[in-house]
Amino acid sequence: MPVLEVLLVLLLAAWSAAGASTTQADASTADEDILLSEVYGGPHGDAFSDMSSISLGQTLSSITVRGDERVDAISVNIKTPAEATWDHGGSGGEENVLTLGTEEYIDSMEIHWGKKGGHTRVFYLKVETSEGNSVSAGEKTDDNARVTAPEGFQLSGFYGRAASEVDQLGAIWTRRSAKAAKLKDRMGTAWYGKKIRNWVGPSVGVAKDSACYRQMQFFNSSKRTP
C-alpha cells in the first residue's frame, strides 16, 4: 500500500476514535448530573416520569401537594428556563402550596405509605427546602422514609405511579451546578404502556419497546442486573 494511503487510513482511524471518546464522555457527564432516589409505595396506578421534561439548570417556582387521609396529587411548577406545570394524581384533597424564594431549592422529602383497599399507596408527603421551609399533606404511617438530596443536588421532578391518588413516588435529583441542557429519554419516549424499564442491561440488546430509559447497568458477578 502506498505511504500516502497508509497515512490516510491512520488519520481516519484516529478521528473515529476521538469521536467515540467524546460521545462516551458526554454521556457519562450527563449521567453524573442526574440521580434518582428509590421509589416508595405500591405497583398500582399509571406510571409517570418528569425525566423527559426536565432541563438541567432549571429552577422551580413552587410545589403543590394535595391530600387528606392520603396524598391525592403532586404538582411541580417550573420557573426557568420556561414556565410549566407537571401534575400527577387526582383532584381530591386539600391543596397545600409552597412558593420558593429566588435562591431556594428543594433538598429533601419525607414519605409514608400504607394499604388502602388492598393497594399500597402514598399516605403522607412532606418536602423541605434549603431554607428550612416545607409543605405537606396526608397522614403519617409506620412505613416511612426520609430522602435527602446528594450534596450539590436539588429536586427537579418526580417519577412513580398515580391515578386518582399517588400510589408510588421517587425523586429526580439534578446537580445544581450542571450546565443548562435538555434531558431526553434515550428510547425516544417516556412510556411503554404502563411499565417503566428501570434498568437496561446488556442482555436486552436492541429494545423492541419504548419503555422509560434510566441508566445502563452491567452484569454483576452473579450475571444479573438490578
Short mmCIF file of C-alpha atoms in Angstrom, two decimals:
data_model
loop_
_atom_site.label_atom_id
_atom_site.label_comp_id
_atom_site.label_asym_id
_atom_site.label_seq_id
_atom_site.Cartn_x
_atom_site.Cartn_y
_atom_site.Cartn_z
CA MET A 1 0.00 0.00 0.00
CA PRO A 2 1.47 3.45 -0.87
CA VAL A 3 2.66 5.55 2.07
CA LEU A 4 0.04 8.26 1.40
CA GLU A 5 -2.83 5.74 1.62
CA VAL A 6 -1.43 4.30 4.88
CA LEU A 7 -1.30 7.78 6.41
CA LEU A 8 -4.88 8.49 5.31
CA VAL A 9 -6.16 5.26 6.91
CA LEU A 10 -4.38 6.08 10.18
CA LEU A 11 -5.83 9.60 10.24
CA LEU A 12 -9.37 8.31 9.66
CA ALA A 13 -8.97 5.78 12.47
CA ALA A 14 -7.74 8.50 14.84
CA TRP A 15 -10.67 10.78 14.01
CA SER A 16 -13.16 7.94 14.57
CA ALA A 17 -11.63 7.07 17.96
CA ALA A 18 -11.72 10.72 19.03
CA GLY A 19 -15.39 10.98 18.10
CA ALA A 20 -16.24 7.84 20.09
CA SER A 21 -14.38 9.15 23.16
CA THR A 22 -16.25 12.45 23.03
CA THR A 23 -19.63 10.69 22.86
CA GLN A 24 -18.83 8.46 25.83
CA ALA A 25 -17.58 11.40 27.90
CA ASP A 26 -20.74 13.43 27.17
CA ALA A 27 -22.99 10.54 28.18
CA SER A 28 -21.01 9.99 31.37
CA THR A 29 -21.22 13.66 32.30
CA ALA A 30 -25.00 13.69 31.78
CA ASP A 31 -25.44 10.59 33.95
CA GLU A 32 -23.39 12.16 36.75
CA ASP A 33 -25.68 15.22 36.79
CA ILE A 34 -28.85 13.15 37.34
CA LEU A 35 -29.58 10.88 40.29
CA LEU A 36 -32.76 9.02 41.18
CA SER A 37 -33.96 8.14 44.65
CA GLU A 38 -35.67 4.86 45.43
CA VAL A 39 -39.40 4.74 44.81
CA TYR A 40 -41.80 4.24 47.71
CA GLY A 41 -45.36 2.94 47.57
CA GLY A 42 -47.09 0.26 45.51
CA PRO A 43 -47.25 -1.04 41.91
CA HIS A 44 -50.69 0.38 41.10
CA GLY A 45 -51.93 3.33 39.07
CA ASP A 46 -50.29 4.57 35.87
CA ALA A 47 -46.54 5.03 35.55
CA PHE A 48 -45.25 8.60 35.14
CA SER A 49 -41.92 10.40 34.97
CA ASP A 50 -40.85 14.04 34.65
CA MET A 51 -37.47 12.95 33.26
CA SER A 52 -38.06 13.83 29.60
CA SER A 53 -39.37 17.31 30.55
CA ILE A 54 -36.54 18.28 32.90
CA SER A 55 -33.84 20.71 31.83
CA LEU A 56 -30.52 20.73 33.66
CA GLY A 57 -30.13 24.09 35.37
CA GLN A 58 -33.90 24.61 35.73
CA THR A 59 -35.46 26.34 38.76
CA LEU A 60 -38.79 25.75 40.49
CA SER A 61 -41.25 28.49 41.44
CA SER A 62 -43.49 26.37 43.70
CA ILE A 63 -44.63 22.88 44.59
CA THR A 64 -48.17 21.79 45.46
CA VAL A 65 -49.18 18.72 47.48
CA ARG A 66 -52.87 17.75 47.61
CA GLY A 67 -54.20 15.36 50.20
CA ASP A 68 -56.40 14.47 53.15
CA GLU A 69 -56.16 10.93 54.52
CA ARG A 70 -53.64 10.14 51.77
CA VAL A 71 -51.72 12.03 49.07
CA ASP A 72 -54.04 12.73 46.16
CA ALA A 73 -51.71 14.66 43.86
CA ILE A 74 -48.33 16.35 43.49
CA SER A 75 -47.61 19.32 41.21
CA VAL A 76 -44.26 20.87 40.30
CA ASN A 77 -44.23 24.40 38.91
CA ILE A 78 -41.20 25.34 36.80
CA LYS A 79 -39.90 28.92 36.70
CA THR A 80 -36.95 28.72 34.30
CA PRO A 81 -35.95 28.10 31.54
CA ALA A 82 -39.70 28.20 30.69
CA GLU A 83 -42.80 28.20 32.87
CA ALA A 84 -44.52 24.83 33.09
CA THR A 85 -46.57 22.70 35.49
CA TRP A 86 -46.28 18.93 35.88
CA ASP A 87 -49.29 17.35 37.63
CA HIS A 88 -49.56 13.77 38.86
CA GLY A 89 -52.57 12.24 40.62
CA GLY A 90 -56.19 13.22 41.04
CA SER A 91 -58.19 16.31 42.04
CA GLY A 92 -59.21 15.34 45.58
CA GLY A 93 -57.86 16.53 48.90
CA GLU A 94 -56.82 19.91 50.22
CA GLU A 95 -54.31 21.94 48.22
CA ASN A 96 -51.09 22.95 50.03
CA VAL A 97 -48.69 25.24 48.16
CA LEU A 98 -45.09 26.19 48.92
CA THR A 99 -43.62 29.12 46.94
CA LEU A 100 -39.84 29.09 46.67
CA GLY A 101 -37.54 32.09 47.00
CA THR A 102 -35.07 33.16 44.32
CA GLU A 103 -32.15 31.01 45.51
CA GLU A 104 -34.26 28.41 47.33
CA TYR A 105 -34.49 24.79 46.21
CA ILE A 106 -35.97 21.50 47.46
CA ASP A 107 -33.40 19.21 49.05
CA SER A 108 -35.36 16.54 50.94
CA MET A 109 -38.67 14.77 51.31
CA GLU A 110 -40.38 12.59 53.90
CA ILE A 111 -42.73 9.95 52.55
CA HIS A 112 -45.10 7.49 54.26
CA TRP A 113 -47.00 4.63 52.64
CA GLY A 114 -49.62 2.06 53.62
CA LYS A 115 -52.51 -0.15 52.49
CA LYS A 116 -55.90 1.10 51.29
CA GLY A 117 -58.39 -1.16 49.52
CA GLY A 118 -55.74 -3.83 49.06
CA HIS A 119 -53.39 -1.37 47.32
CA THR A 120 -50.22 0.19 48.70
CA ARG A 121 -50.42 3.96 48.33
CA VAL A 122 -48.59 7.09 49.42
CA PHE A 123 -50.28 8.29 52.62
CA TYR A 124 -48.13 11.30 53.51
CA LEU A 125 -45.61 13.52 51.77
CA LYS A 126 -43.55 16.41 53.10
CA VAL A 127 -40.99 18.28 51.01
CA GLU A 128 -38.42 20.60 52.56
CA THR A 129 -36.23 23.34 51.10
CA SER A 130 -32.70 24.62 51.51
CA GLU A 131 -34.14 27.47 53.61
CA GLY A 132 -35.96 25.17 56.03
CA ASN A 133 -39.43 25.76 54.60
CA SER A 134 -41.79 22.85 53.94
CA VAL A 135 -45.20 21.75 52.68
CA SER A 136 -47.02 18.51 53.42
CA ALA A 137 -50.29 16.61 53.04
CA GLY A 138 -51.80 13.31 54.15
CA GLU A 139 -51.49 11.20 57.28
CA LYS A 140 -48.35 9.55 58.64
CA THR A 141 -47.93 5.75 58.88
CA ASP A 142 -45.42 3.32 60.39
CA ASP A 143 -43.81 2.68 56.98
CA ASN A 144 -41.81 5.73 56.03
CA ALA A 145 -38.54 7.08 54.73
CA ARG A 146 -36.66 10.35 54.62
CA VAL A 147 -34.96 11.05 51.32
CA THR A 148 -32.21 13.67 51.12
CA ALA A 149 -30.61 15.12 48.00
CA PRO A 150 -26.94 14.21 47.50
CA GLU A 151 -24.51 17.06 48.15
CA GLY A 152 -24.82 19.70 45.42
CA PHE A 153 -28.12 18.36 44.04
CA GLN A 154 -31.72 19.62 44.05
CA LEU A 155 -35.17 18.23 43.31
CA SER A 156 -36.13 18.74 39.68
CA GLY A 157 -39.10 16.39 39.33
CA PHE A 158 -40.69 13.09 40.31
CA TYR A 159 -41.34 9.64 38.94
CA GLY A 160 -43.63 6.86 40.13
CA ARG A 161 -47.24 5.76 39.67
CA ALA A 162 -50.54 7.58 40.14
CA ALA A 163 -54.20 7.63 39.14
CA SER A 164 -56.86 9.26 41.34
CA GLU A 165 -54.22 9.21 44.10
CA VAL A 166 -50.43 8.91 44.26
CA ASP A 167 -49.52 5.23 44.53
CA GLN A 168 -45.73 5.39 44.28
CA LEU A 169 -43.20 8.22 44.32
CA GLY A 170 -39.49 8.80 43.85
CA ALA A 171 -37.36 11.94 43.45
CA ILE A 172 -35.33 13.01 40.43
CA TRP A 173 -32.29 14.96 41.63
CA THR A 174 -30.14 17.11 39.33
CA ARG A 175 -26.83 18.79 40.03
CA ARG A 176 -27.33 22.49 40.78
CA SER A 177 -24.10 23.48 39.01
CA ALA A 178 -24.88 21.47 35.84
CA LYS A 179 -24.74 23.34 32.56
CA ALA A 180 -28.14 24.01 31.02
CA ALA A 181 -29.24 21.08 28.88
CA LYS A 182 -32.49 19.36 27.94
CA LEU A 183 -32.85 15.76 29.11
CA LYS A 184 -34.27 13.32 26.58
CA ASP A 185 -35.33 9.76 27.13
CA ARG A 186 -32.87 7.74 25.04
CA MET A 187 -35.65 5.46 23.86
CA GLY A 188 -37.43 8.47 22.38
CA THR A 189 -40.49 8.40 24.62
CA ALA A 190 -41.15 8.10 28.32
CA TRP A 191 -43.60 5.20 28.27
CA TYR A 192 -44.42 1.76 27.05
CA GLY A 193 -47.97 1.06 28.21
CA LYS A 194 -47.94 1.35 31.99
CA LYS A 195 -44.47 -0.06 32.55
CA ILE A 196 -41.15 1.60 33.35
CA ARG A 197 -38.00 -0.23 32.38
CA ASN A 198 -35.86 0.84 35.32
CA TRP A 199 -32.59 -0.60 34.06
CA VAL A 200 -31.23 -1.54 30.66
CA GLY A 201 -28.64 -4.30 30.81
CA PRO A 202 -26.55 -5.96 28.08
CA SER A 203 -28.96 -8.91 27.89
CA VAL A 204 -31.70 -6.67 26.50
CA GLY A 205 -29.87 -5.94 23.26
CA VAL A 206 -31.86 -3.73 20.88
CA ALA A 207 -35.05 -2.95 22.80
CA LYS A 208 -38.31 -3.72 20.99
CA ASP A 209 -40.33 -1.28 23.09
CA SER A 210 -40.11 2.38 24.15
CA ALA A 211 -40.18 1.90 27.91
CA CYS A 212 -38.55 4.58 30.01
CA TYR A 213 -34.74 4.52 29.94
CA ARG A 214 -33.00 5.33 33.21
CA GLN A 215 -29.40 4.24 33.22
CA MET A 216 -27.36 1.33 31.91
CA GLN A 217 -26.17 -1.18 34.47
CA PHE A 218 -23.83 -4.02 33.51
CA PHE A 219 -23.91 -7.57 34.81
CA ASN A 220 -22.62 -8.11 38.33
CA SER A 221 -20.57 -11.11 39.46
CA SER A 222 -23.76 -13.22 39.58
CA LYS A 223 -24.53 -12.41 35.93
CA ARG A 224 -27.52 -10.28 36.95
CA THR A 225 -28.61 -6.69 36.55
CA PRO A 226 -30.57 -4.85 39.27
#
